[in-house]
Coordinates of C-alpha atoms and ligand atoms in Angstrom, one line a residue:
M132 CA 0.0 0.0 0.0
L133 CA 1.3 3.4 -0.9
T134 CA -1.1 5.6 1.1
N135 CA -2.8 5.9 4.4
N136 CA -5.6 7.9 3.0
K137 CA -8.7 6.3 4.4
N138 CA -11.0 7.5 1.6
V139 CA -8.7 5.8 -1.0
L140 CA -8.3 2.6 1.1
A141 CA -12.0 2.3 1.8
W142 CA -12.9 2.7 -1.9
I143 CA -10.3 0.2 -3.1
D144 CA -11.5 -2.3 -0.5
E145 CA -15.0 -1.9 -1.9
M146 CA -13.8 -2.3 -5.5
V147 CA -11.6 -5.3 -4.6
A148 CA -14.6 -7.0 -2.9
L149 CA -16.6 -6.4 -6.0
C150 CA -14.1 -7.4 -8.8
K151 CA -12.4 -10.2 -6.7
P152 CA -8.9 -10.0 -8.3
D153 CA -6.4 -12.8 -7.5
K154 CA -3.7 -10.2 -6.8
I155 CA -3.3 -6.4 -6.3
V156 CA -0.3 -4.5 -7.5
W157 CA 0.2 -0.8 -6.5
L158 CA 2.1 1.2 -9.0
D159 CA 4.8 3.3 -7.3
G160 CA 6.1 4.7 -10.6
S161 CA 9.5 3.1 -10.3
E162 CA 11.4 2.1 -13.4
E163 CA 12.0 -1.5 -12.1
Q164 CA 8.3 -2.1 -11.6
L165 CA 7.4 -0.8 -15.1
K166 CA 10.1 -2.8 -16.7
A167 CA 8.9 -6.0 -15.0
L168 CA 5.3 -5.3 -16.1
T169 CA 6.5 -4.6 -19.7
E170 CA 8.4 -8.0 -19.7
E171 CA 5.3 -9.7 -18.4
A172 CA 3.0 -8.1 -21.1
I173 CA 5.5 -9.1 -23.8
S174 CA 5.6 -12.7 -22.5
T175 CA 1.9 -13.0 -22.7
G176 CA 1.7 -11.4 -26.1
E177 CA -0.3 -8.4 -24.9
M178 CA 2.6 -6.1 -26.0
I179 CA 5.1 -6.6 -28.8
R180 CA 8.6 -5.2 -28.5
L181 CA 9.6 -3.2 -31.6
N182 CA 13.1 -2.8 -33.0
Q183 CA 15.1 -1.5 -30.0
E184 CA 17.8 0.1 -32.1
K185 CA 15.5 2.1 -34.4
L186 CA 12.7 2.6 -31.9
P187 CA 14.2 2.3 -28.4
G188 CA 11.7 1.6 -25.6
C189 CA 8.9 1.3 -28.1
L190 CA 6.1 -1.2 -27.9
Y191 CA 3.2 -2.4 -30.0
H192 CA -0.3 -3.3 -29.1
R193 CA -3.3 -4.5 -31.1
T194 CA -6.9 -4.2 -29.9
L195 CA -9.8 -6.3 -31.1
P196 CA -11.4 -5.1 -34.4
N197 CA -14.6 -4.4 -32.4
D198 CA -12.7 -2.1 -30.1
V199 CA -10.8 0.6 -32.0
A200 CA -12.4 4.0 -31.0
R201 CA -14.3 5.9 -28.4
V202 CA -17.9 4.8 -28.3
E203 CA -20.1 7.9 -27.9
D204 CA -23.3 5.9 -28.0
R205 CA -22.2 3.9 -25.0
T206 CA -20.8 6.9 -23.0
F207 CA -23.1 8.1 -20.2
I208 CA -23.3 11.1 -17.8
C209 CA -25.1 9.7 -14.7
S210 CA -26.1 12.8 -12.8
K211 CA -28.9 12.4 -10.4
K212 CA -31.2 14.5 -12.5
E213 CA -31.5 14.0 -16.3
I214 CA -31.7 17.8 -16.9
D215 CA -28.2 18.1 -15.4
A216 CA -26.7 15.9 -18.2
G217 CA -28.6 17.9 -20.8
P218 CA -29.8 17.1 -24.3
T219 CA -26.3 16.4 -25.8
N220 CA -25.3 13.6 -23.4
N221 CA -26.6 10.0 -22.9
W222 CA -28.1 9.8 -19.4
C223 CA -29.2 7.1 -17.1
D224 CA -30.2 7.2 -13.4
P225 CA -27.1 6.6 -11.4
D226 CA -28.6 3.9 -9.1
E227 CA -29.9 2.0 -12.1
M228 CA -26.5 2.2 -13.9
R229 CA -24.6 1.3 -10.8
A230 CA -26.8 -1.8 -10.3
K231 CA -26.4 -2.9 -13.9
L232 CA -22.6 -2.4 -13.9
T233 CA -22.2 -3.9 -10.4
A234 CA -23.5 -7.2 -11.8
M235 CA -21.0 -7.0 -14.6
Y236 CA -18.0 -6.1 -12.4
D237 CA -18.9 -8.9 -9.9
G238 CA -15.9 -11.3 -9.9
V239 CA -14.7 -9.9 -13.2
M240 CA -11.0 -9.9 -12.1
K241 CA -11.0 -13.5 -10.9
G242 CA -7.8 -15.0 -12.1
R243 CA -6.5 -11.5 -12.9
T244 CA -4.4 -8.9 -11.3
M245 CA -5.8 -5.5 -10.3
Y246 CA -3.4 -2.6 -10.8
V247 CA -3.8 0.4 -8.6
I248 CA -2.6 3.5 -10.5
P249 CA -2.2 6.8 -8.6
Y250 CA -1.7 9.8 -10.9
S251 CA -1.6 13.5 -11.0
M252 CA -3.2 15.5 -13.7
G253 CA -0.9 18.5 -14.1
P254 CA 2.6 19.0 -12.6
F255 CA 3.0 17.5 -9.1
G256 CA 2.0 20.1 -6.5
S257 CA 0.5 22.5 -9.0
P258 CA -2.4 24.5 -7.6
L259 CA -4.2 23.6 -10.8
A260 CA -3.5 19.8 -10.6
K261 CA -5.8 17.1 -9.4
V262 CA -5.3 13.5 -8.3
G263 CA -6.9 10.4 -9.7
V264 CA -6.7 6.7 -9.0
E265 CA -7.4 4.2 -11.7
L266 CA -8.0 0.5 -11.0
T267 CA -7.5 -1.7 -14.0
D268 CA -6.9 -5.3 -15.0
S269 CA -4.8 -4.3 -18.1
I270 CA -1.0 -3.8 -18.2
Y271 CA -1.6 -1.9 -21.5
V272 CA -3.5 0.7 -19.5
V273 CA -0.8 0.8 -16.8
L274 CA 1.9 1.5 -19.5
N275 CA -0.3 4.1 -21.2
M276 CA -1.1 5.9 -18.0
D277 CA 2.6 6.0 -17.2
I278 CA 3.1 8.0 -20.4
M279 CA -0.1 10.1 -20.3
T280 CA 0.0 11.2 -16.7
R281 CA 2.5 11.8 -13.8
M282 CA 2.0 8.4 -12.3
G283 CA 3.2 6.9 -9.0
K284 CA 3.3 7.3 -5.3
K285 CA 4.1 11.0 -5.5
A286 CA 0.4 11.5 -6.5
F287 CA -0.7 10.0 -3.2
E288 CA 1.7 12.3 -1.4
D289 CA 0.1 15.3 -3.1
L290 CA -3.4 14.0 -2.1
G291 CA -2.4 13.7 1.5
D292 CA -3.9 11.4 4.2
T293 CA -7.4 12.9 4.6
S294 CA -8.5 14.5 1.3
D295 CA -11.5 13.0 -0.5
D296 CA -10.7 15.0 -3.7
F297 CA -9.6 12.3 -6.0
V298 CA -11.3 10.8 -9.1
R299 CA -12.2 7.1 -8.6
G300 CA -11.7 5.3 -11.9
L301 CA -12.5 1.6 -12.3
H302 CA -11.7 -0.2 -15.5
S303 CA -12.0 -3.8 -16.5
K304 CA -11.6 -5.1 -20.0
A305 CA -13.9 -7.9 -18.9
D306 CA -14.7 -9.9 -22.1
V307 CA -14.3 -6.9 -24.5
D308 CA -17.9 -7.4 -25.4
P309 CA -19.2 -4.5 -27.5
E310 CA -22.8 -5.3 -26.5
N311 CA -21.9 -4.7 -22.8
R312 CA -19.4 -1.9 -23.3
Y313 CA -20.0 1.1 -21.0
I314 CA -18.1 4.3 -20.4
V315 CA -19.8 5.9 -17.5
Q316 CA -19.2 9.1 -15.6
F317 CA -20.8 9.9 -12.2
P318 CA -19.8 13.5 -11.9
E319 CA -21.5 14.1 -8.5
D320 CA -19.4 11.2 -7.1
N321 CA -16.1 11.9 -8.8
T322 CA -16.4 8.4 -10.3
I323 CA -15.7 6.8 -13.7
W324 CA -16.7 3.2 -14.5
S325 CA -15.4 1.7 -17.8
I326 CA -16.0 -1.9 -18.8
N327 CA -15.6 -4.2 -21.8
S328 CA -13.2 -2.1 -23.8
A329 CA -9.4 -2.2 -24.0
Y330 CA -9.0 0.7 -26.4
G331 CA -7.1 3.8 -25.3
G332 CA -9.8 6.5 -25.4
N333 CA -12.2 4.3 -23.4
V334 CA -9.6 3.0 -20.8
I335 CA -7.0 5.8 -20.3
L336 CA -9.5 7.2 -17.8
S337 CA -7.3 10.2 -17.1
K338 CA -8.0 11.6 -20.5
K339 CA -11.5 12.3 -21.8
C340 CA -13.3 10.8 -18.8
F341 CA -11.5 12.7 -16.1
A342 CA -9.7 15.6 -17.6
L343 CA -12.8 16.7 -19.6
R344 CA -16.0 15.1 -18.5
I345 CA -15.5 15.0 -14.7
A346 CA -13.2 18.1 -14.7
S347 CA -15.6 20.3 -16.6
Y348 CA -18.1 19.6 -13.9
Q349 CA -15.6 20.2 -11.1
G350 CA -14.5 23.4 -12.8
R351 CA -18.0 24.8 -12.9
N352 CA -18.4 24.2 -9.1
E353 CA -14.9 25.4 -8.3
G354 CA -14.5 28.4 -10.6
W355 CA -12.2 27.1 -13.3
M356 CA -12.5 25.5 -16.8
A357 CA -11.6 22.2 -18.4
E358 CA -11.4 22.5 -22.1
H359 CA -10.7 20.4 -25.2
M360 CA -7.9 22.7 -26.2
L361 CA -4.3 22.7 -27.3
I362 CA -2.0 25.2 -25.6
L363 CA 0.9 26.8 -27.6
G364 CA 3.3 29.7 -27.1
I365 CA 4.2 32.0 -30.0
E366 CA 7.7 33.5 -29.4
A367 CA 8.3 36.8 -31.2
P368 CA 11.8 37.9 -32.3
N369 CA 12.1 40.0 -29.1
G370 CA 11.6 36.9 -27.0
E371 CA 8.1 37.7 -25.8
V372 CA 5.9 34.7 -25.8
T373 CA 2.1 34.9 -26.4
Y374 CA 0.2 31.9 -25.2
V375 CA -3.0 30.8 -27.0
C376 CA -5.4 27.9 -26.4
A377 CA -7.3 26.5 -29.4
A378 CA -10.4 24.2 -29.5
F379 CA -11.1 22.2 -32.7
P380 CA -13.4 19.2 -33.1
S381 CA -11.6 15.8 -33.1
A382 CA -9.6 15.2 -36.3
C383 CA -9.3 18.8 -37.3
G384 CA -5.5 19.0 -36.7
K385 CA -5.1 20.1 -33.1
T386 CA -1.8 18.1 -32.7
N387 CA -0.5 19.6 -35.9
L388 CA -1.3 23.2 -34.9
A389 CA 0.1 22.6 -31.4
M390 CA 3.5 21.5 -32.9
L391 CA 3.6 23.9 -35.8
I392 CA 6.9 24.8 -37.5
P393 CA 6.8 28.4 -38.7
P394 CA 7.6 29.1 -42.4
E395 CA 11.1 29.9 -43.2
V396 CA 10.5 33.7 -43.4
Y397 CA 9.2 33.6 -39.8
Q398 CA 12.1 31.4 -38.6
K399 CA 14.6 33.8 -40.1
K400 CA 13.1 36.7 -38.2
G401 CA 13.3 34.7 -35.0
Y402 CA 9.8 33.4 -34.5
K403 CA 9.3 30.1 -32.7
V404 CA 6.3 28.0 -31.6
W405 CA 6.3 26.1 -28.3
T406 CA 4.0 23.2 -27.5
V407 CA 2.4 23.2 -24.0
G408 CA -0.4 20.7 -24.8
D409 CA -2.1 19.2 -27.8
D410 CA -5.5 18.1 -26.5
I411 CA -6.6 19.4 -23.1
A412 CA -6.3 22.6 -21.1
W413 CA -7.2 23.4 -17.5
L414 CA -7.7 27.1 -17.1
K415 CA -7.9 29.1 -13.9
P416 CA -7.6 32.8 -12.9
G417 CA -4.2 33.4 -11.4
P418 CA -3.2 35.9 -8.6
D419 CA -2.9 38.7 -11.2
G420 CA -6.4 38.1 -12.4
R421 CA -5.4 36.7 -15.8
L422 CA -6.4 33.3 -17.0
Y423 CA -3.6 30.6 -16.6
A424 CA -3.5 27.3 -18.4
I425 CA -1.9 24.0 -17.6
N426 CA -1.8 20.9 -19.8
P427 CA -3.0 18.2 -17.3
E428 CA -1.5 15.4 -19.4
N429 CA 2.1 14.2 -19.7
G430 CA 2.0 12.7 -23.2
F431 CA 0.4 12.7 -26.6
F432 CA -2.3 10.2 -27.6
G433 CA -2.1 11.1 -31.2
V434 CA -3.7 9.7 -34.4
A435 CA -0.9 8.0 -36.4
P436 CA -2.2 8.0 -40.0
G437 CA -1.2 11.2 -41.8
T438 CA 1.6 11.9 -39.4
N439 CA 4.9 12.3 -41.4
M440 CA 8.0 14.4 -41.7
K441 CA 6.1 17.0 -43.7
S442 CA 2.8 17.3 -41.9
N443 CA 4.2 17.2 -38.4
P444 CA 7.9 16.4 -37.9
N445 CA 7.7 17.2 -34.2
A446 CA 5.0 14.6 -33.6
L447 CA 6.8 12.0 -35.6
I448 CA 10.1 12.7 -33.8
S449 CA 8.1 12.4 -30.5
T450 CA 7.2 8.8 -31.4
Q451 CA 10.8 7.6 -32.0
K452 CA 11.4 6.4 -28.4
N453 CA 9.5 5.1 -25.3
T454 CA 6.2 5.1 -27.3
I455 CA 3.3 2.7 -27.5
F456 CA 1.8 2.2 -30.9
T457 CA -1.7 0.8 -31.1
N458 CA -3.3 -0.7 -34.2
V459 CA -0.7 0.6 -36.7
A460 CA 1.0 -1.9 -39.1
I461 CA 4.2 -3.7 -38.5
N462 CA 7.0 -3.8 -41.0
N463 CA 8.3 -7.3 -40.5
D464 CA 11.6 -6.7 -42.3
D465 CA 12.9 -4.6 -39.5
N466 CA 10.2 -4.8 -36.8
T467 CA 9.3 -1.1 -37.1
V468 CA 5.9 0.5 -37.7
W469 CA 4.1 1.9 -40.7
W470 CA 0.8 3.7 -41.3
E471 CA -1.0 5.3 -44.2
G472 CA 0.6 8.7 -44.9
L473 CA 3.9 8.0 -43.2
D474 CA 5.6 7.7 -46.6
K475 CA 4.7 6.3 -50.0
N476 CA 6.3 2.9 -49.4
P477 CA 4.0 0.4 -47.6
P478 CA 6.2 -2.4 -46.5
E479 CA 5.9 -5.5 -48.6
N480 CA 6.5 -7.8 -45.7
A481 CA 3.8 -6.4 -43.4
T482 CA 1.4 -7.3 -40.6
E483 CA -1.7 -5.3 -40.9
W484 CA -3.5 -3.9 -37.8
K485 CA -5.7 -6.9 -37.3
G486 CA -2.7 -9.2 -37.3
A487 CA -2.7 -10.8 -40.8
K488 CA 0.6 -11.1 -42.6
V489 CA 0.2 -9.4 -46.0
N490 CA 2.2 -8.0 -48.9
G491 CA 1.7 -4.4 -47.9
K492 CA 2.1 -2.9 -51.3
E493 CA -0.5 -5.2 -52.9
Y494 CA -2.8 -4.9 -49.9
V495 CA -2.9 -1.1 -50.0
A496 CA -3.1 -1.1 -53.8
D497 CA -6.3 -3.2 -53.4
G498 CA -7.8 -0.3 -51.4
N499 CA -7.2 -1.8 -47.9
K500 CA -5.6 0.0 -45.0
L501 CA -2.6 -1.4 -43.3
A502 CA -3.1 0.7 -40.2
H503 CA -6.5 1.4 -38.7
P504 CA -7.6 5.0 -39.5
N505 CA -7.8 5.7 -35.7
S506 CA -4.5 3.9 -34.9
R507 CA -2.5 5.8 -32.3
F508 CA 0.8 6.6 -30.7
T509 CA 1.2 7.2 -27.0
A510 CA 4.3 9.4 -26.8
P511 CA 5.9 11.2 -23.8
A512 CA 5.6 15.0 -24.1
I513 CA 9.3 15.4 -23.2
N514 CA 10.2 13.7 -26.5
C515 CA 8.8 16.6 -28.4
P516 CA 11.5 18.9 -29.9
C517 CA 9.4 22.0 -29.4
I518 CA 8.0 21.2 -25.9
S519 CA 7.6 24.5 -24.0
P520 CA 10.1 25.3 -21.2
E521 CA 6.9 26.1 -19.3
F522 CA 5.5 22.6 -19.7
N523 CA 6.2 21.7 -16.1
N524 CA 5.5 25.1 -14.6
P525 CA 3.1 24.4 -11.8
D526 CA 1.5 27.9 -12.2
G527 CA 0.7 27.3 -15.9
V528 CA 1.0 29.9 -18.6
P529 CA -1.0 33.2 -19.0
V530 CA -3.4 32.9 -21.9
S531 CA -3.8 35.9 -24.2
A532 CA -6.2 34.3 -26.8
I533 CA -8.6 31.5 -27.2
I534 CA -9.2 30.2 -30.7
F535 CA -12.2 28.2 -31.9
G536 CA -12.2 26.4 -35.2
G537 CA -14.0 24.0 -37.4
R538 CA -14.0 22.5 -40.8
R539 CA -16.3 24.7 -42.9
A540 CA -16.2 24.6 -46.7
K541 CA -17.8 28.0 -47.3
T542 CA -19.3 29.8 -44.2
A543 CA -16.5 30.7 -41.8
P544 CA -13.7 33.0 -43.0
L545 CA -10.0 32.3 -42.5
V546 CA -10.1 34.2 -39.2
Y547 CA -12.2 36.6 -37.2
Q548 CA -12.1 38.0 -33.7
S549 CA -15.2 38.2 -31.5
F550 CA -16.3 41.7 -30.3
D551 CA -15.8 40.7 -26.7
W552 CA -15.9 37.6 -24.3
K553 CA -19.7 37.3 -24.4
H554 CA -19.8 37.3 -28.2
G555 CA -16.8 34.9 -28.1
T556 CA -18.8 32.5 -25.9
F557 CA -21.5 32.7 -28.5
V558 CA -18.9 32.0 -31.3
G559 CA -17.8 28.9 -29.4
S560 CA -21.3 27.7 -28.9
I561 CA -22.1 27.8 -32.6
M562 CA -19.0 25.9 -33.7
A563 CA -19.5 23.3 -36.3
S564 CA -17.7 21.0 -38.7
E565 CA -18.8 19.6 -42.0
T566 CA -18.0 16.1 -43.2
T567 CA -15.9 16.4 -46.3
A568 CA -18.0 15.7 -49.3
A569 CA -16.6 13.6 -52.1
A570 CA -18.6 15.3 -54.8
A571 CA -17.1 18.5 -56.1
G572 CA -18.6 21.6 -54.6
A573 CA -21.1 19.7 -52.5
T574 CA -21.3 20.7 -48.9
G575 CA -21.1 18.1 -46.2
V576 CA -23.3 17.4 -43.3
V577 CA -23.0 19.9 -40.5
R578 CA -22.3 18.6 -37.0
R579 CA -22.5 21.3 -34.3
D580 CA -19.7 20.8 -31.8
P581 CA -19.8 23.7 -29.3
M582 CA -16.3 24.5 -28.0
A583 CA -15.3 21.0 -29.4
M584 CA -16.9 19.7 -26.2
L585 CA -19.9 17.9 -27.6
P586 CA -18.8 14.4 -26.5
F587 CA -16.8 15.7 -23.5
C588 CA -19.0 18.1 -21.5
G589 CA -19.8 16.4 -18.2
Y590 CA -23.0 18.4 -17.6
N591 CA -25.7 20.4 -19.3
M592 CA -24.2 22.3 -22.2
A593 CA -26.4 25.3 -21.5
D594 CA -25.1 25.5 -18.0
Y595 CA -21.6 25.1 -19.4
W596 CA -22.2 28.2 -21.6
Q597 CA -23.5 30.1 -18.5
H598 CA -20.2 29.1 -16.8
W599 CA -18.3 30.6 -19.7
L600 CA -20.3 33.8 -19.3
D601 CA -19.7 33.8 -15.5
M602 CA -15.9 33.3 -16.0
G603 CA -15.9 36.2 -18.4
E604 CA -17.5 38.4 -15.7
K605 CA -14.9 37.3 -13.3
L606 CA -12.0 38.0 -15.7
G607 CA -13.3 41.3 -16.8
D608 CA -10.8 43.2 -19.0
K609 CA -8.1 40.6 -18.3
A610 CA -10.1 38.0 -20.2
P611 CA -8.3 36.4 -23.2
K612 CA -9.5 37.7 -26.6
I613 CA -11.5 35.1 -28.5
F614 CA -11.0 34.2 -32.2
H615 CA -12.4 31.8 -34.8
V616 CA -10.4 30.2 -37.6
N617 CA -11.2 28.0 -40.5
W618 CA -8.3 26.4 -42.4
F619 CA -10.7 24.4 -44.6
R620 CA -12.4 26.7 -47.1
T621 CA -12.7 25.1 -50.5
D622 CA -12.9 26.3 -54.0
D623 CA -15.6 25.2 -56.4
E624 CA -13.7 22.0 -57.2
G625 CA -13.5 21.2 -53.5
N626 CA -9.8 21.9 -53.1
F627 CA -8.6 23.6 -50.0
I628 CA -7.6 27.2 -50.7
W629 CA -5.5 27.9 -47.6
P630 CA -2.2 25.9 -47.5
G631 CA -2.6 25.3 -43.7
F632 CA 0.1 23.5 -41.6
G633 CA 3.1 25.8 -41.0
D634 CA 1.5 28.6 -42.9
N635 CA -1.2 28.8 -40.2
M636 CA 1.6 30.8 -38.4
R637 CA 0.6 33.7 -40.6
V638 CA -2.8 33.8 -38.9
L639 CA -1.4 33.1 -35.4
A640 CA 0.9 36.1 -35.9
W641 CA -2.1 38.4 -36.6
I642 CA -3.9 37.0 -33.5
A643 CA -0.8 37.5 -31.3
D644 CA -0.5 41.1 -32.7
R645 CA -4.2 41.8 -31.9
C646 CA -3.5 40.6 -28.4
K647 CA -0.6 43.1 -28.1
G648 CA -2.7 45.8 -29.7
T649 CA -0.3 46.2 -32.7
A650 CA -2.5 44.9 -35.5
D651 CA -5.5 46.6 -37.2
A652 CA -8.9 45.1 -37.9
V653 CA -12.1 45.9 -39.7
E654 CA -15.5 45.4 -38.3
T655 CA -17.9 43.0 -40.1
A656 CA -21.3 41.5 -39.3
I657 CA -19.7 38.5 -37.6
G658 CA -16.7 40.2 -35.8
Y659 CA -13.4 41.8 -36.4
E660 CA -11.3 40.7 -39.4
P661 CA -7.8 41.4 -40.5
K662 CA -7.4 43.6 -43.6
A663 CA -6.1 41.2 -46.3
E664 CA -2.8 43.0 -46.4
D665 CA -2.3 42.3 -42.7
I666 CA -1.9 38.6 -43.3
N667 CA 1.8 38.4 -44.2
L668 CA 2.2 36.5 -47.5
E669 CA 6.0 36.8 -47.7
G670 CA 7.4 33.6 -49.2
L671 CA 4.0 32.3 -50.1
D672 CA 2.6 32.0 -53.7
I673 CA -0.8 33.3 -52.9
D674 CA -2.4 36.4 -54.4
I675 CA -3.9 39.0 -52.0
N676 CA -7.2 38.6 -53.7
V677 CA -7.3 35.0 -52.6
I678 CA -7.0 36.2 -49.0
K679 CA -9.7 38.8 -49.6
D680 CA -11.9 35.9 -50.8
L681 CA -10.9 33.7 -47.7
L682 CA -12.0 36.6 -45.5
S683 CA -15.3 37.3 -47.3
V684 CA -18.5 36.8 -45.4
D685 CA -21.4 35.5 -47.4
K686 CA -24.4 36.8 -45.4
E687 CA -26.8 34.5 -47.2
S688 CA -24.9 31.4 -46.2
W689 CA -24.6 32.6 -42.6
L690 CA -28.4 33.2 -42.4
E691 CA -28.8 29.7 -43.9
D692 CA -26.6 28.3 -41.2
I693 CA -28.8 29.9 -38.6
D694 CA -32.1 28.6 -39.9
R695 CA -31.2 25.3 -41.6
P696 CA -33.6 22.6 -40.3
E697 CA -32.0 20.1 -37.9
T698 CA -28.4 21.3 -38.0
G699 CA -28.9 25.1 -38.0
I700 CA -28.1 27.3 -34.9
E701 CA -31.8 27.9 -34.1
A702 CA -32.6 24.2 -34.2
F703 CA -29.5 23.4 -32.1
Y704 CA -30.4 26.1 -29.5
A705 CA -34.0 24.9 -29.4
K706 CA -32.8 21.6 -27.8
F707 CA -31.9 23.4 -24.6
G708 CA -35.3 24.9 -24.1
D709 CA -35.4 27.5 -21.3
K710 CA -32.0 26.4 -20.0
L711 CA -30.4 28.4 -22.9
P712 CA -28.7 31.5 -21.3
A713 CA -30.6 34.7 -22.2
E714 CA -27.3 36.1 -23.4
M715 CA -26.9 33.5 -26.1
R716 CA -30.3 34.2 -27.5
K717 CA -29.4 37.9 -27.4
Q718 CA -26.2 37.2 -29.3
L719 CA -28.0 35.2 -31.9
D720 CA -30.6 37.8 -32.5
A721 CA -27.9 40.5 -32.7
L722 CA -26.0 38.4 -35.3
R723 CA -29.2 37.9 -37.4
D724 CA -29.8 41.7 -37.3
R725 CA -26.3 42.5 -38.4
L726 CA -26.5 40.0 -41.2
S727 CA -29.8 41.3 -42.4
K728 CA -28.7 44.9 -42.7
Ligands
OXD80 C1 -9.0 12.5 -29.1 C2 -10.3 12.9 -29.6 O1 -8.6 11.3 -29.2 O2 -10.6 14.1 -29.5 O3 -8.2 13.4 -28.7 O4 -11.1 12.1 -30.1
MN81 MN1 -9.2 15.3 -28.4

């Protein structure tokens, strides 16, 4: 046992009595213990050791084909009252859910070991950090938690002997039965129960379950915010660093933006980008009244396909040691890994993600994928060449700007700034992404994803918007400025107009200058926009008229986005009934007025 905390011990006793493991192992975070567990997992085949010369410390894991992604339809927020989960979450009465899952957990670890994982979300001892304990029957989970969190007995020391403020996570892979798979949050009890999955997003309980669903609820009660945001620092030639947080729906390039490499013209001038986090930000007002951010995580759980030396060299380099790969392909010639988009040479002697030996070249040519599209790397943050020197700062970094974004073919311009915090909250609430349509010019289906939190908000989204408005009141004129970007506008043939990737620096530079008060803007119906000539195009083969086009606001398509049946803003807001904050209604009416002028 690594703690005398009675609340921890009582809870573990209860879970042990329920799950009935043969053995209990407490993770102290020591190298020897992790090494021994790695060897054990390799001996059972749970993990595969990769080429230790080319990929030192790297391991491979394969999940069942029925278990390769988060399962939103089996994810529940079990608050006592249904209204507190809100219309965007699945809800079930907590007593009913507990009874159902208790029957499933009963004896589930017979013949297995229960691992007790204490961990800190955020740097040890940070005023913004929180402690969690995950109980699991999977070594894969233990090894992932070691990368993704600050794990080990130090977390118990931070918790102390009497505190009850820790998140209780219980995971069992059970039979990996998709029919009985449940990812359940009990926000009012600081508890997460996950069963019948062995895939990362469902079992690394620190991540979406704690750091977003439970933490967003805690943040509302305690006066802070848990957001689905990357954190990066933009260093200007004079050494001044402007920190920004950015929220994009899953699969819109957050990891790429977080690790952006500025174009050569910016590098030559002395600009740098530093990564603090790529997925989650915890934000809290600091002693000076500004908003400070920490990345509660300690690693990156990134999507492998599409990651290469051009799209994101920093991410690829981060995966070259001490990394766990899940569901990518193996190159059997040298026992390394491969995925679609890594390079143009699928290995001939390959094992695809489900485990079949294939001729990779022929397999891919036949339209198959060697790696699962949601295959992942779990990489330590310290591997990242551009990790911020402030990454472990317990006080976090002061945030100057918050950026929202989505994937919109036509509506949203390249960038705009909200008029103020309230309007910025509204801008976040109407965020949306379109599925990319195959047919030229056709627009995809719109999915509204407020603040990129649709699957991650642990309480009623309308209350969450009110919490944003309340935080704005508290921060007053020290509140970060709020922006919206869209890298994904397309021409009539469906091609992206903006080059994206490193060139997004050109937009970030305008944002940073707006925060410093050194850049101009023009007022439009939707917010402030840069003048086209204020986006620096040096070294880029793009005409200023293209930028003008990227910044144009088509009022008709905005009005259509408000009133479209089912997926329009009005239809979305209607789901929240009278819970919708009056301010949001006011903002929507004001937008409509401005657009109709
Ligand atoms: C993630 C996601 O895995 O947002 O980060 O789905
Ligand atoms: Mn995410």
